[in-house]
PDB file of C-alpha atoms in Angstrom:
ATOM      1  CA  MET A 275      -5.435  -6.058  22.494  1.00 50.00           C
ATOM      2  CA  THR A 276      -4.769  -5.188  25.917  1.00 52.00           C
ATOM      3  CA  SER A 277      -6.551  -3.363  28.310  1.00 53.00           C
ATOM      4  CA  THR A 278      -3.509  -1.234  28.693  1.00 48.00           C
ATOM      5  CA  LEU A 279      -4.268  -0.149  25.047  1.00 45.00           C
ATOM      6  CA  ARG A 280      -7.807  -0.296  24.656  1.00 53.00           C
ATOM      7  CA  THR A 281      -8.283   2.028  28.289  1.00 50.00           C
ATOM      8  CA  PHE A 282      -5.928   4.610  26.500  1.00 42.00           C
ATOM      9  CA  ARG A 283      -7.731   4.180  22.760  1.00 50.00           C
ATOM     10  CA  ALA A 284     -11.233   5.193  25.436  1.00 52.00           C
ATOM     11  CA  PHE A 285      -9.403   7.886  27.210  1.00 42.00           C
ATOM     12  CA  THR A 286      -8.515   9.470  23.210  1.00 43.00           C
ATOM     13  CA  ALA A 287     -12.188   9.017  22.826  1.00 48.00           C
ATOM     14  CA  SER A 288     -13.840  10.742  24.764  1.00 47.00           C
ATOM     15  CA  LEU A 289     -11.096  13.524  25.169  1.00 39.00           C
ATOM     16  CA  LEU A 290     -11.700  14.699  21.916  1.00 40.00           C
ATOM     17  CA  SER A 291     -15.865  14.256  21.960  1.00 43.00           C
ATOM     18  CA  SER A 292     -15.519  16.512  24.828  1.00 39.00           C
ATOM     19  CA  THR A 293     -13.345  19.085  23.290  1.00 36.00           C
ATOM     20  CA  LYS A 294     -15.460  22.351  22.792  1.00 36.00           C
ATOM     21  CA  TRP A 295     -14.215  24.563  19.866  1.00 32.00           C
ATOM     22  CA  HIS A 296     -16.639  27.884  19.929  1.00 35.00           C
ATOM     23  CA  SER A 297     -14.177  30.475  17.188  1.00 35.00           C
ATOM     24  CA  PRO A 298     -16.269  29.716  13.575  1.00 35.00           C
ATOM     25  CA  LEU A 299     -13.088  29.431  12.591  1.00 39.00           C
ATOM     26  CA  CYS A 300     -12.048  25.908  14.683  1.00 34.00           C
ATOM     27  CA  GLN A 301     -15.031  24.178  14.787  1.00 33.00           C
ATOM     28  CA  ARG A 302     -14.897  20.934  12.088  1.00 30.00           C
ATOM     29  CA  CYS A 303     -17.163  17.796  11.993  1.00 34.00           C
ATOM     30  CA  GLY A 304     -15.154  15.206  11.040  1.00 34.00           C
ATOM     31  CA  TYR A 305     -11.736  14.284  10.001  1.00 36.00           C
ATOM     32  CA  ALA A 306     -11.694  13.085   6.427  1.00 41.00           C
ATOM     33  CA  SER A 307      -8.132  14.171   5.510  1.00 44.00           C
ATOM     34  CA  ASN A 308      -6.610  13.790   8.891  1.00 47.00           C
ATOM     35  CA  SER A 309      -2.491  14.119   7.501  1.00 47.00           C
ATOM     36  CA  SER A 310      -1.347  10.993   9.962  1.00 49.00           C
ATOM     37  CA  SER A 311      -3.274   8.828   7.431  1.00 59.00           C
ATOM     38  CA  PRO A 312      -1.322   6.300   5.288  1.00 64.00           C
ATOM     39  CA  ARG A 313      -3.045   6.645   2.461  1.00 57.00           C
ATOM     40  CA  TRP A 314      -2.955  10.621   2.515  1.00 50.00           C
ATOM     41  CA  LEU A 315       0.908  10.555   3.481  1.00 52.00           C
ATOM     42  CA  ALA A 316       0.955   8.365   0.752  1.00 55.00           C
ATOM     43  CA  ARG A 317      -0.506  10.465  -2.253  1.00 58.00           C
ATOM     44  CA  GLN A 318       1.387  13.140  -0.873  1.00 56.00           C
ATOM     45  CA  SER A 319       4.877  11.362  -1.627  1.00 58.00           C
ATOM     46  CA  ARG A 320       3.806  10.919  -4.892  1.00 69.00           C
ATOM     47  CA  ASP A 321       2.256  14.324  -5.805  1.00 70.00           C
ATOM     48  CA  PRO A 322       4.541  16.411  -8.157  1.00 78.00           C
ATOM     49  CA  TYR A 323       3.106  20.092  -6.663  1.00 78.00           C
ATOM     50  CA  THR A 324       4.367  18.401  -3.174  1.00 79.00           C
ATOM     51  CA  LYS A 325       8.303  17.486  -4.554  1.00 82.00           C
ATOM     52  CA  GLU A 326       8.496  20.811  -6.801  1.00 83.00           C
ATOM     53  CA  ALA A 327       7.696  22.276  -3.499  1.00 78.00           C
ATOM     54  CA  LYS A 328       9.910  20.790  -0.898  1.00 86.00           C
ATOM     55  CA  LEU A 329      12.571  21.822  -4.122  1.00 84.00           C
ATOM     56  CA  ARG A 330      11.716  25.427  -3.788  1.00 82.00           C
ATOM     57  CA  GLN A 331      11.672  25.607  -0.490  1.00 86.00           C
ATOM     58  CA  TYR A 332       7.909  26.261  -0.609  1.00 88.00           C
ATOM     59  CA  LYS A 333       6.143  26.040   2.338  1.00 86.00           C
ATOM     60  CA  SER A 334       2.725  24.011   1.164  1.00 86.00           C
ATOM     61  CA  ARG A 335       2.261  23.233  -3.079  1.00 86.00           C
ATOM     62  CA  ALA A 336      -0.595  25.815  -2.454  1.00 89.00           C
ATOM     63  CA  ALA A 337       2.754  27.966  -3.948  1.00 92.00           C
ATOM     64  CA  PHE A 338       1.413  26.063  -7.644  1.00 92.00           C
ATOM     65  CA  LYS A 339      -2.367  27.776  -6.910  1.00 94.00           C
ATOM     66  CA  LEU A 340      -1.545  31.434  -6.842  1.00 95.00           C
ATOM     67  CA  LEU A 341       1.944  31.390  -9.087  1.00 95.00           C
ATOM     68  CA  PHE A 342      -0.742  30.446 -11.775  1.00 95.00           C
ATOM     69  CA  ILE A 343      -2.901  32.733 -11.157  1.00 96.00           C
ATOM     70  CA  ASN A 344      -0.410  35.349 -11.554  1.00 97.00           C
ATOM     71  CA  ASP A 345       0.463  34.094 -14.242  1.00 95.00           C
ATOM     72  CA  GLU A 346      -2.758  34.281 -15.771  1.00 95.00           C
ATOM     73  CA  TYR A 347      -4.322  37.454 -14.371  1.00 96.00           C
ATOM     74  CA  LYS A 348      -0.765  39.850 -13.515  1.00 96.00           C
ATOM     75  CA  ILE A 349      -1.918  40.601  -9.695  1.00 97.00           C
ATOM     76  CA  PHE A 350       1.382  41.214  -8.370  1.00 98.00           C
ATOM     77  CA  ARG A 351       3.433  44.857  -9.439  1.00 96.00           C
ATOM     78  CA  GLN A 352       6.816  45.584  -7.148  1.00 96.00           C
ATOM     79  CA  GLY A 353       6.012  47.985  -4.473  1.00 95.00           C
ATOM     80  CA  GLN A 354       2.837  47.192  -4.230  1.00 97.00           C
ATOM     81  CA  THR A 355       0.993  45.786  -0.664  1.00 97.00           C
ATOM     82  CA  VAL A 356      -0.484  42.443  -0.124  1.00 98.00           C
ATOM     83  CA  VAL A 357      -2.515  41.594   2.890  1.00 98.00           C
ATOM     84  CA  ASP A 358      -2.636  37.652   3.100  1.00 97.00           C
ATOM     85  CA  LEU A 359      -5.424  36.518   4.776  1.00 96.00           C
ATOM     86  CA  GLY A 360      -5.521  33.159   6.083  1.00 93.00           C
ATOM     87  CA  PHE A 361      -1.523  32.416   5.079  1.00 93.00           C
ATOM     88  CA  ALA A 362      -0.256  29.678   7.077  1.00 91.00           C
ATOM     89  CA  PRO A 363       1.604  27.533   6.335  1.00 90.00           C
ATOM     90  CA  GLY A 364       3.020  30.641   4.011  1.00 93.00           C
ATOM     91  CA  SER A 365       2.973  29.305   0.774  1.00 94.00           C
ATOM     92  CA  TRP A 366       1.349  32.047  -0.570  1.00 96.00           C
ATOM     93  CA  SER A 367       2.654  34.956   1.404  1.00 96.00           C
ATOM     94  CA  GLN A 368       5.851  33.697  -0.218  1.00 96.00           C
ATOM     95  CA  VAL A 369       5.081  33.649  -3.587  1.00 96.00           C
ATOM     96  CA  ALA A 370       3.563  37.164  -2.884  1.00 97.00           C
ATOM     97  CA  ILE A 371       6.485  38.658  -1.199  1.00 97.00           C
ATOM     98  CA  ASP A 372       8.740  37.327  -3.949  1.00 95.00           C
ATOM     99  CA  ARG A 373       6.746  39.485  -6.490  1.00 96.00           C
ATOM    100  CA  VAL A 374       6.041  41.956  -4.879  1.00 97.00           C
ATOM    101  CA  SER A 375      10.141  43.306  -4.107  1.00 93.00           C
ATOM    102  CA  PRO A 376      11.716  45.442  -3.975  1.00 91.00           C
ATOM    103  CA  GLY A 377       9.911  47.820  -1.942  1.00 93.00           C
ATOM    104  CA  GLY A 378       6.464  46.042  -1.099  1.00 96.00           C
ATOM    105  CA  ARG A 379       5.362  44.251   1.691  1.00 97.00           C
ATOM    106  CA  VAL A 380       2.989  41.674   2.586  1.00 97.00           C
ATOM    107  CA  ILE A 381       1.074  40.890   5.610  1.00 97.00           C
ATOM    108  CA  GLY A 382      -0.566  37.699   6.810  1.00 96.00           C
ATOM    109  CA  LEU A 383      -3.046  37.026   9.499  1.00 96.00           C
ATOM    110  CA  ASP A 384      -3.789  33.268  10.443  1.00 93.00           C
ATOM    111  CA  ILE A 385      -6.161  31.934  13.639  1.00 90.00           C
ATOM    112  CA  ILE A 386      -2.591  29.494  14.222  1.00 87.00           C
ATOM    113  CA  PRO A 387       0.648  30.229  15.046  1.00 87.00           C
ATOM    114  CA  ALA A 388       2.898  29.729  12.200  1.00 89.00           C
ATOM    115  CA  VAL A 389       6.815  31.325  11.705  1.00 90.00           C
ATOM    116  CA  PRO A 390       6.364  33.942   9.106  1.00 91.00           C
ATOM    117  CA  PRO A 391       8.326  33.951   5.678  1.00 92.00           C
ATOM    118  CA  THR A 392      10.811  35.992   5.401  1.00 93.00           C
ATOM    119  CA  GLY A 393      10.090  38.908   4.977  1.00 94.00           C
ATOM    120  CA  VAL A 394       6.909  38.530   5.671  1.00 96.00           C
ATOM    121  CA  SER A 395       5.136  40.842   8.259  1.00 96.00           C
ATOM    122  CA  THR A 396       1.892  38.831  10.460  1.00 95.00           C
ATOM    123  CA  PHE A 397      -0.299  38.692  13.177  1.00 95.00           C
ATOM    124  CA  GLN A 398      -2.091  35.362  14.705  1.00 93.00           C
ATOM    125  CA  GLY A 399      -5.832  36.817  15.636  1.00 92.00           C
ATOM    126  CA  ASN A 400      -9.140  35.235  14.634  1.00 91.00           C
ATOM    127  CA  PHE A 401     -10.301  37.434  11.286  1.00 93.00           C
ATOM    128  CA  LEU A 402     -13.735  37.279  12.246  1.00 91.00           C
ATOM    129  CA  SER A 403     -12.837  39.496  15.661  1.00 92.00           C
ATOM    130  CA  PRO A 404     -13.656  42.727  14.474  1.00 94.00           C
ATOM    131  CA  SER A 405     -10.885  43.996  17.052  1.00 94.00           C
ATOM    132  CA  VAL A 406      -8.560  41.895  15.525  1.00 94.00           C
ATOM    133  CA  GLN A 407      -9.466  43.604  11.786  1.00 95.00           C
ATOM    134  CA  LYS A 408      -8.761  47.345  13.524  1.00 95.00           C
ATOM    135  CA  MET A 409      -5.711  46.228  14.171  1.00 95.00           C
ATOM    136  CA  LEU A 410      -4.656  44.874  11.191  1.00 95.00           C
ATOM    137  CA  ARG A 411      -6.395  48.735   9.566  1.00 94.00           C
ATOM    138  CA  ASP A 412      -3.876  50.278  12.146  1.00 94.00           C
ATOM    139  CA  TYR A 413      -0.837  48.410  11.024  1.00 95.00           C
ATOM    140  CA  LEU A 414      -1.700  49.610   7.393  1.00 95.00           C
ATOM    141  CA  SER A 415      -2.380  53.075   8.400  1.00 92.00           C
ATOM    142  CA  ASP A 416       1.263  53.610   7.953  1.00 91.00           C
ATOM    143  CA  PRO A 417       2.205  53.003   4.817  1.00 90.00           C
ATOM    144  CA  ASN A 418       6.308  52.128   6.025  1.00 90.00           C
ATOM    145  CA  ARG A 419       5.440  49.752   8.424  1.00 91.00           C
ATOM    146  CA  GLY A 420       5.737  46.005   7.131  1.00 90.00           C
ATOM    147  CA  ARG A 421       8.662  47.939   4.212  1.00 88.00           C
ATOM    148  CA  PRO A 422      12.085  46.459   4.201  1.00 82.00           C
ATOM    149  CA  LYS A 423      14.619  49.949   5.697  1.00 74.00           C
ATOM    150  CA  GLU A 424      16.498  51.506   3.119  1.00 63.00           C
ATOM    151  CA  ILE A 425      20.405  51.792   2.915  1.00 55.00           C
ATOM    152  CA  LYS A 426      20.048  56.135   2.001  1.00 54.00           C
ATOM    153  CA  ALA A 427      22.276  56.257  -1.023  1.00 54.00           C
ATOM    154  CA  ASP A 428      20.890  57.662  -4.761  1.00 58.00           C
ATOM    155  CA  LYS A 429      17.291  57.138  -5.260  1.00 59.00           C
ATOM    156  CA  ALA A 430      16.840  54.779  -8.116  1.00 65.00           C
ATOM    157  CA  TYR A 431      13.609  54.834  -9.871  1.00 63.00           C
ATOM    158  CA  ILE A 432      11.725  52.654  -8.168  1.00 64.00           C
ATOM    159  CA  ASP A 433      12.053  55.059  -5.289  1.00 67.00           C
ATOM    160  CA  MET A 434      11.284  57.643  -7.228  1.00 62.00           C
ATOM    161  CA  GLU A 435       8.017  55.830  -8.396  1.00 66.00           C
ATOM    162  CA  ARG A 436       7.111  55.051  -4.521  1.00 64.00           C
ATOM    163  CA  GLU A 437       7.758  58.049  -3.686  1.00 62.00           C
ATOM    164  CA  GLU A 438       4.622  59.735  -6.152  1.00 62.00           C
ATOM    165  CA  THR A 439       1.977  57.326  -5.033  1.00 59.00           C
ATOM    166  CA  GLU A 440       2.742  58.244  -1.487  1.00 57.00           C
ATOM    167  CA  LYS A 441       2.238  61.747  -2.297  1.00 53.00           C
ATOM    168  CA  GLU A 442      -0.802  61.128  -4.310  1.00 52.00           C
ATOM    169  CA  GLU A 443      -2.327  58.506  -1.511  1.00 49.00           C
ATOM    170  CA  GLN A 444      -2.284  61.411   0.680  1.00 48.00           C
ATOM    171  CA  HIS A 445      -5.300  63.073  -1.505  1.00 46.00           C
ATOM    172  CA  VAL A 446      -7.457  59.688  -0.962  1.00 49.00           C
ATOM    173  CA  ASP A 447      -8.983  57.866   1.978  1.00 58.00           C
ATOM    174  CA  ALA A 448      -5.885  57.259   4.178  1.00 58.00           C
ATOM    175  CA  GLY A 449      -7.515  53.768   4.955  1.00 68.00           C
ATOM    176  CA  ARG A 450      -7.353  52.402   1.342  1.00 83.00           C
ATOM    177  CA  ARG A 451      -3.647  51.192   0.984  1.00 90.00           C
ATOM    178  CA  VAL A 452      -3.769  48.036   0.192  1.00 97.00           C
ATOM    179  CA  ASP A 453      -3.171  46.585  -3.887  1.00 97.00           C
ATOM    180  CA  VAL A 454      -4.062  43.153  -3.134  1.00 98.00           C
ATOM    181  CA  VAL A 455      -6.260  40.771  -0.811  1.00 98.00           C
ATOM    182  CA  LEU A 456      -5.501  37.287  -0.923  1.00 98.00           C
ATOM    183  CA  SER A 457      -7.981  35.073   1.171  1.00 96.00           C
ATOM    184  CA  ASP A 458      -7.104  30.906   1.366  1.00 92.00           C
ATOM    185  CA  MET A 459      -8.784  30.888   4.611  1.00 90.00           C
ATOM    186  CA  CYS A 460     -10.458  27.507   5.953  1.00 79.00           C
ATOM    187  CA  ASP A 461     -10.741  26.295   9.380  1.00 62.00           C
ATOM    188  CA  PRO A 462      -7.348  24.863  10.983  1.00 54.00           C
ATOM    189  CA  TRP A 463      -7.253  21.309  12.483  1.00 51.00           C
ATOM    190  CA  PRO A 464      -8.737  22.083  16.401  1.00 54.00           C
ATOM    191  CA  GLN A 465      -5.969  21.212  19.530  1.00 50.00           C
ATOM    192  CA  SER A 466      -7.269  18.998  21.768  1.00 49.00           C
ATOM    193  CA  GLY A 467      -5.045  20.422  24.536  1.00 51.00           C
ATOM    194  CA  GLY A 468      -1.991  20.056  26.649  1.00 50.00           C
ATOM    195  CA  GLY A 469      -0.297  22.776  24.285  1.00 51.00           C
ATOM    196  CA  LEU A 470       0.522  22.589  20.278  1.00 50.00           C
ATOM    197  CA  PHE A 471       3.247  20.408  19.593  1.00 47.00           C
ATOM    198  CA  LYS A 472       6.624  21.824  18.339  1.00 48.00           C
ATOM    199  CA  ARG A 473       6.382  20.780  14.596  1.00 50.00           C
ATOM    200  CA  SER A 474       3.002  22.624  14.804  1.00 46.00           C
ATOM    201  CA  LEU A 475       5.061  26.303  14.636  1.00 47.00           C
ATOM    202  CA  THR A 476       7.129  25.243  12.651  1.00 50.00           C
ATOM    203  CA  ASN A 477       5.211  23.453   9.749  1.00 50.00           C
ATOM    204  CA  PRO A 478       1.604  24.157  10.491  1.00 45.00           C
ATOM    205  CA  TYR A 479       0.826  22.434   7.016  1.00 44.00           C
ATOM    206  CA  ASN A 480       0.570  18.936   9.010  1.00 43.00           C
ATOM    207  CA  ARG A 481      -2.358  19.962  11.178  1.00 39.00           C
ATOM    208  CA  MET A 482      -4.389  22.226   8.584  1.00 43.00           C
ATOM    209  CA  MET A 483      -7.083  20.032   6.200  1.00 43.00           C
ATOM    210  CA  ASN A 484      -8.988  21.527   3.485  1.00 49.00           C
ATOM    211  CA  THR A 485     -12.732  20.005   4.213  1.00 57.00           C
ATOM    212  CA  SER A 486     -13.917  18.467   7.122  1.00 63.00           C
ATOM    213  CA  GLY A 487     -15.588  15.772   4.634  1.00 65.00           C
ATOM    214  CA  THR A 488     -19.192  17.135   4.811  1.00 74.00           C
ATOM    215  CA  ALA A 489     -19.488  19.171   1.106  1.00 74.00           C
ATOM    216  CA  ILE A 490     -22.387  21.519   2.419  1.00 80.00           C
ATOM    217  CA  ARG A 491     -20.733  21.735   5.562  1.00 79.00           C
ATOM    218  CA  ASP A 492     -17.278  23.149   4.072  1.00 79.00           C
ATOM    219  CA  HIS A 493     -19.207  25.133   1.010  1.00 81.00           C
ATOM    220  CA  ALA A 494     -21.352  27.275   3.917  1.00 83.00           C
ATOM    221  CA  GLY A 495     -18.133  28.064   6.105  1.00 82.00           C
ATOM    222  CA  SER A 496     -16.175  28.803   2.766  1.00 85.00           C
ATOM    223  CA  MET A 497     -18.915  31.098   2.020  1.00 89.00           C
ATOM    224  CA  ASP A 498     -19.309  33.050   5.141  1.00 89.00           C
ATOM    225  CA  LEU A 499     -15.214  33.302   4.956  1.00 92.00           C
ATOM    226  CA  CYS A 500     -15.103  34.695   1.479  1.00 93.00           C
ATOM    227  CA  ASN A 501     -18.264  36.965   2.233  1.00 93.00           C
ATOM    228  CA  ALA A 502     -15.925  38.062   5.507  1.00 93.00           C
ATOM    229  CA  ALA A 503     -12.805  38.766   3.422  1.00 95.00           C
ATOM    230  CA  LEU A 504     -15.134  40.832   0.723  1.00 96.00           C
ATOM    231  CA  LEU A 505     -16.489  43.289   2.925  1.00 95.00           C
ATOM    232  CA  PHE A 506     -13.102  43.526   4.887  1.00 96.00           C
ATOM    233  CA  ALA A 507     -11.441  44.532   1.127  1.00 96.00           C
ATOM    234  CA  LEU A 508     -14.052  46.746   0.543  1.00 95.00           C
ATOM    235  CA  ASP A 509     -13.005  49.124   3.385  1.00 94.00           C
ATOM    236  CA  ILE A 510      -9.217  48.739   2.647  1.00 95.00           C
ATOM    237  CA  LEU A 511      -8.259  48.596  -1.411  1.00 96.00           C
ATOM    238  CA  LYS A 512      -7.393  50.939  -3.644  1.00 95.00           C
ATOM    239  CA  ALA A 513      -9.371  51.537  -6.794  1.00 94.00           C
ATOM    240  CA  GLY A 514      -7.953  49.184  -9.104  1.00 96.00           C
ATOM    241  CA  GLY A 515      -6.977  46.917  -6.247  1.00 97.00           C
ATOM    242  CA  HIS A 516      -7.536  43.379  -7.118  1.00 98.00           C
ATOM    243  CA  PHE A 517      -9.186  40.491  -4.793  1.00 98.00           C
ATOM    244  CA  VAL A 518      -8.502  36.722  -4.777  1.00 97.00           C
ATOM    245  CA  CYS A 519     -10.609  34.179  -2.292  1.00 96.00           C
ATOM    246  CA  LYS A 520     -10.860  30.204  -2.145  1.00 93.00           C
ATOM    247  CA  PHE A 521     -13.697  29.183  -2.060  1.00 91.00           C
ATOM    248  CA  TYR A 522     -15.871  25.143  -2.225  1.00 88.00           C
ATOM    249  CA  GLN A 523     -18.166  24.864  -4.936  1.00 87.00           C
ATOM    250  CA  GLY A 524     -22.362  25.113  -4.300  1.00 85.00           C
ATOM    251  CA  GLY A 525     -25.132  26.601  -4.481  1.00 81.00           C
ATOM    252  CA  GLU A 526     -24.257  29.819  -2.960  1.00 85.00           C
ATOM    253  CA  ASP A 527     -21.408  30.537  -5.282  1.00 87.00           C
ATOM    254  CA  LYS A 528     -22.789  32.027  -7.892  1.00 92.00           C
ATOM    255  CA  GLU A 529     -25.052  34.813  -5.185  1.00 93.00           C
ATOM    256  CA  LEU A 530     -20.926  35.496  -4.488  1.00 93.00           C
ATOM    257  CA  GLU A 531     -20.262  36.110  -7.658  1.00 94.00           C
ATOM    258  CA  LYS A 532     -22.993  38.452  -8.398  1.00 94.00           C
ATOM    259  CA  ARG A 533     -21.704  40.457  -5.342  1.00 94.00           C
ATOM    260  CA  LEU A 534     -18.204  40.616  -6.702  1.00 96.00           C
ATOM    261  CA  LYS A 535     -19.208  41.766  -9.755  1.00 95.00           C
ATOM    262  CA  LYS A 536     -20.878  44.677  -8.398  1.00 94.00           C
ATOM    263  CA  VAL A 537     -17.516  46.561  -6.885  1.00 95.00           C
ATOM    264  CA  PHE A 538     -14.822  44.433  -9.395  1.00 97.00           C
ATOM    265  CA  LYS A 539     -14.788  45.498 -13.071  1.00 96.00           C
ATOM    266  CA  SER A 540     -13.971  41.883 -13.722  1.00 96.00           C
ATOM    267  CA  VAL A 541     -14.527  38.432 -11.928  1.00 97.00           C
ATOM    268  CA  HIS A 542     -12.970  35.170 -13.354  1.00 97.00           C
ATOM    269  CA  ARG A 543     -13.989  31.363 -11.640  1.00 95.00           C
ATOM    270  CA  VAL A 544     -10.364  29.526 -11.771  1.00 94.00           C
ATOM    271  CA  LYS A 545      -9.423  26.500 -10.966  1.00 93.00           C
ATOM    272  CA  PRO A 546      -5.289  25.771 -10.770  1.00 88.00           C
ATOM    273  CA  ASP A 547      -3.849  22.981 -12.346  1.00 84.00           C
ATOM    274  CA  SER A 548      -2.163  22.385  -8.816  1.00 77.00           C
ATOM    275  CA  SER A 549      -6.048  21.623  -7.285  1.00 80.00           C
ATOM    276  CA  ARG A 550      -6.974  18.549  -6.975  1.00 74.00           C
ATOM    277  CA  LYS A 551      -9.751  17.692  -9.647  1.00 74.00           C
ATOM    278  CA  GLU A 552     -11.523  15.642  -7.286  1.00 72.00           C
ATOM    279  CA  SER A 553     -11.427  18.486  -4.731  1.00 78.00           C
ATOM    280  CA  LYS A 554     -14.597  20.795  -4.731  1.00 81.00           C
ATOM    281  CA  GLU A 555     -12.226  24.055  -4.060  1.00 89.00           C
ATOM    282  CA  CYS A 556     -11.709  26.542  -6.691  1.00 91.00           C
ATOM    283  CA  TYR A 557     -10.846  30.367  -6.473  1.00 95.00           C
ATOM    284  CA  PHE A 558     -12.419  33.624  -7.314  1.00 96.00           C
ATOM    285  CA  VAL A 559     -10.299  36.076  -9.168  1.00 97.00           C
ATOM    286  CA  ALA A 560     -11.702  39.592  -8.832  1.00 97.00           C
ATOM    287  CA  LEU A 561      -9.632  42.370 -10.501  1.00 97.00           C
ATOM    288  CA  ARG A 562      -9.985  46.180 -10.579  1.00 97.00           C
ATOM    289  CA  MET A 563     -12.545  47.560  -7.813  1.00 96.00           C
ATOM    290  CA  ASP A 564     -14.354  50.288  -8.615  1.00 94.00           C
ATOM    291  CA  SER A 565     -13.411  53.795  -7.611  1.00 90.00           C
ATOM    292  CA  SER A 566     -16.652  54.074  -6.026  1.00 89.00           C
ATOM    293  CA  ALA A 567     -17.177  50.234  -4.237  1.00 87.00           C
ATOM    294  CA  THR A 568     -18.161  49.726  -0.660  1.00 85.00           C
ATOM    295  CA  ARG A 569     -19.847  47.553   1.366  1.00 87.00           C
ATOM    296  CA  GLY A 570     -22.937  49.704   0.923  1.00 81.00           C
ATOM    297  CA  ALA A 571     -22.448  48.428  -2.864  1.00 81.00           C
ATOM    298  CA  ILE A 572     -23.602  45.212  -2.126  1.00 84.00           C
ATOM    299  CA  ALA A 573     -25.608  45.707   1.196  1.00 76.00           C
ATOM    300  CA  ASP A 574     -28.915  45.165  -0.766  1.00 70.00           C
ATOM    301  CA  MET A 575     -27.511  41.495  -2.808  1.00 69.00           C
ATOM    302  CA  PRO A 576     -28.848  38.828  -0.875  1.00 62.00           C
ATOM    303  CA  HIS A 577     -26.519  36.592   1.337  1.00 60.00           C
ATOM    304  CA  GLN A 578     -27.207  33.753   3.826  1.00 54.00           C
ATOM    305  CA  GLN A 579     -24.792  35.005   6.901  1.00 54.00           C
ATOM    306  CA  ARG A 580     -24.448  32.320   9.693  1.00 51.00           C
ATOM    307  CA  ILE A 581     -21.520  34.251  11.378  1.00 51.00           C
ATOM    308  CA  ASN A 582     -21.344  38.261  12.442  1.00 49.00           C
ATOM    309  CA  ILE A 583     -19.059  40.377  10.244  1.00 48.00           C
TER     310      ILE A 583
END
């Protein structure tokens, strides 16, 4: 090994070890599934869902997880408003906008920059920030924002149905205009300085990871994100709305399931076929939120909160 190469590797190691990340969504410990790993790349090249995602022009194989959930529980219909938390690289938003069109809208949020899928409105920001959540609420308060502009012509049935729905909404809490909240949030790779590479923007899937390699850390982080997403969903979901969140299995997920059952009429624990068997990844699908559901309904239920919500 040349002295130049040794010097470069030592410099790189010192740079990575000295980098500090303050956002709860950006803190990682380990790089268990680095996308540059030959083993990871080999697995991706053999994976049938990855191949099918490319054929269908989905941004990642994760699209098939949401397709599976929708096939089983029919969470989408035309004209709905959907919020996709942790949308990057955008495959869930692609599935959602396809299912709620025409007349529907999908609003995505992620901490990392990503090119929005066609027809989807997106924001970049840390979901755990109160100011970011307020920005989302303000955007959602106008029922027409994020919907495609319509060419005036004879009214179709879907148009008349949506107008009737909007009239009904005037008599309910103006903040509750969302039909489905999706949360596929997980920690992104931290960027080590020098800005973002071009491919980071056009294909953020290349720099995302599912786990840190430490099971208890991944589980605890996913519980925090799921609980934060649930509280936000209770503020914006209509009565009868649905909530889907990804989590990593562990000691606290039963408590989260109890919290969900307190405010939704039906809760299911789902592991789609496209989720790798060796992964601890799983999903809660909570259907038909109670009309009386509020944050207060679960305030007295135990939860080891590690982040400010």
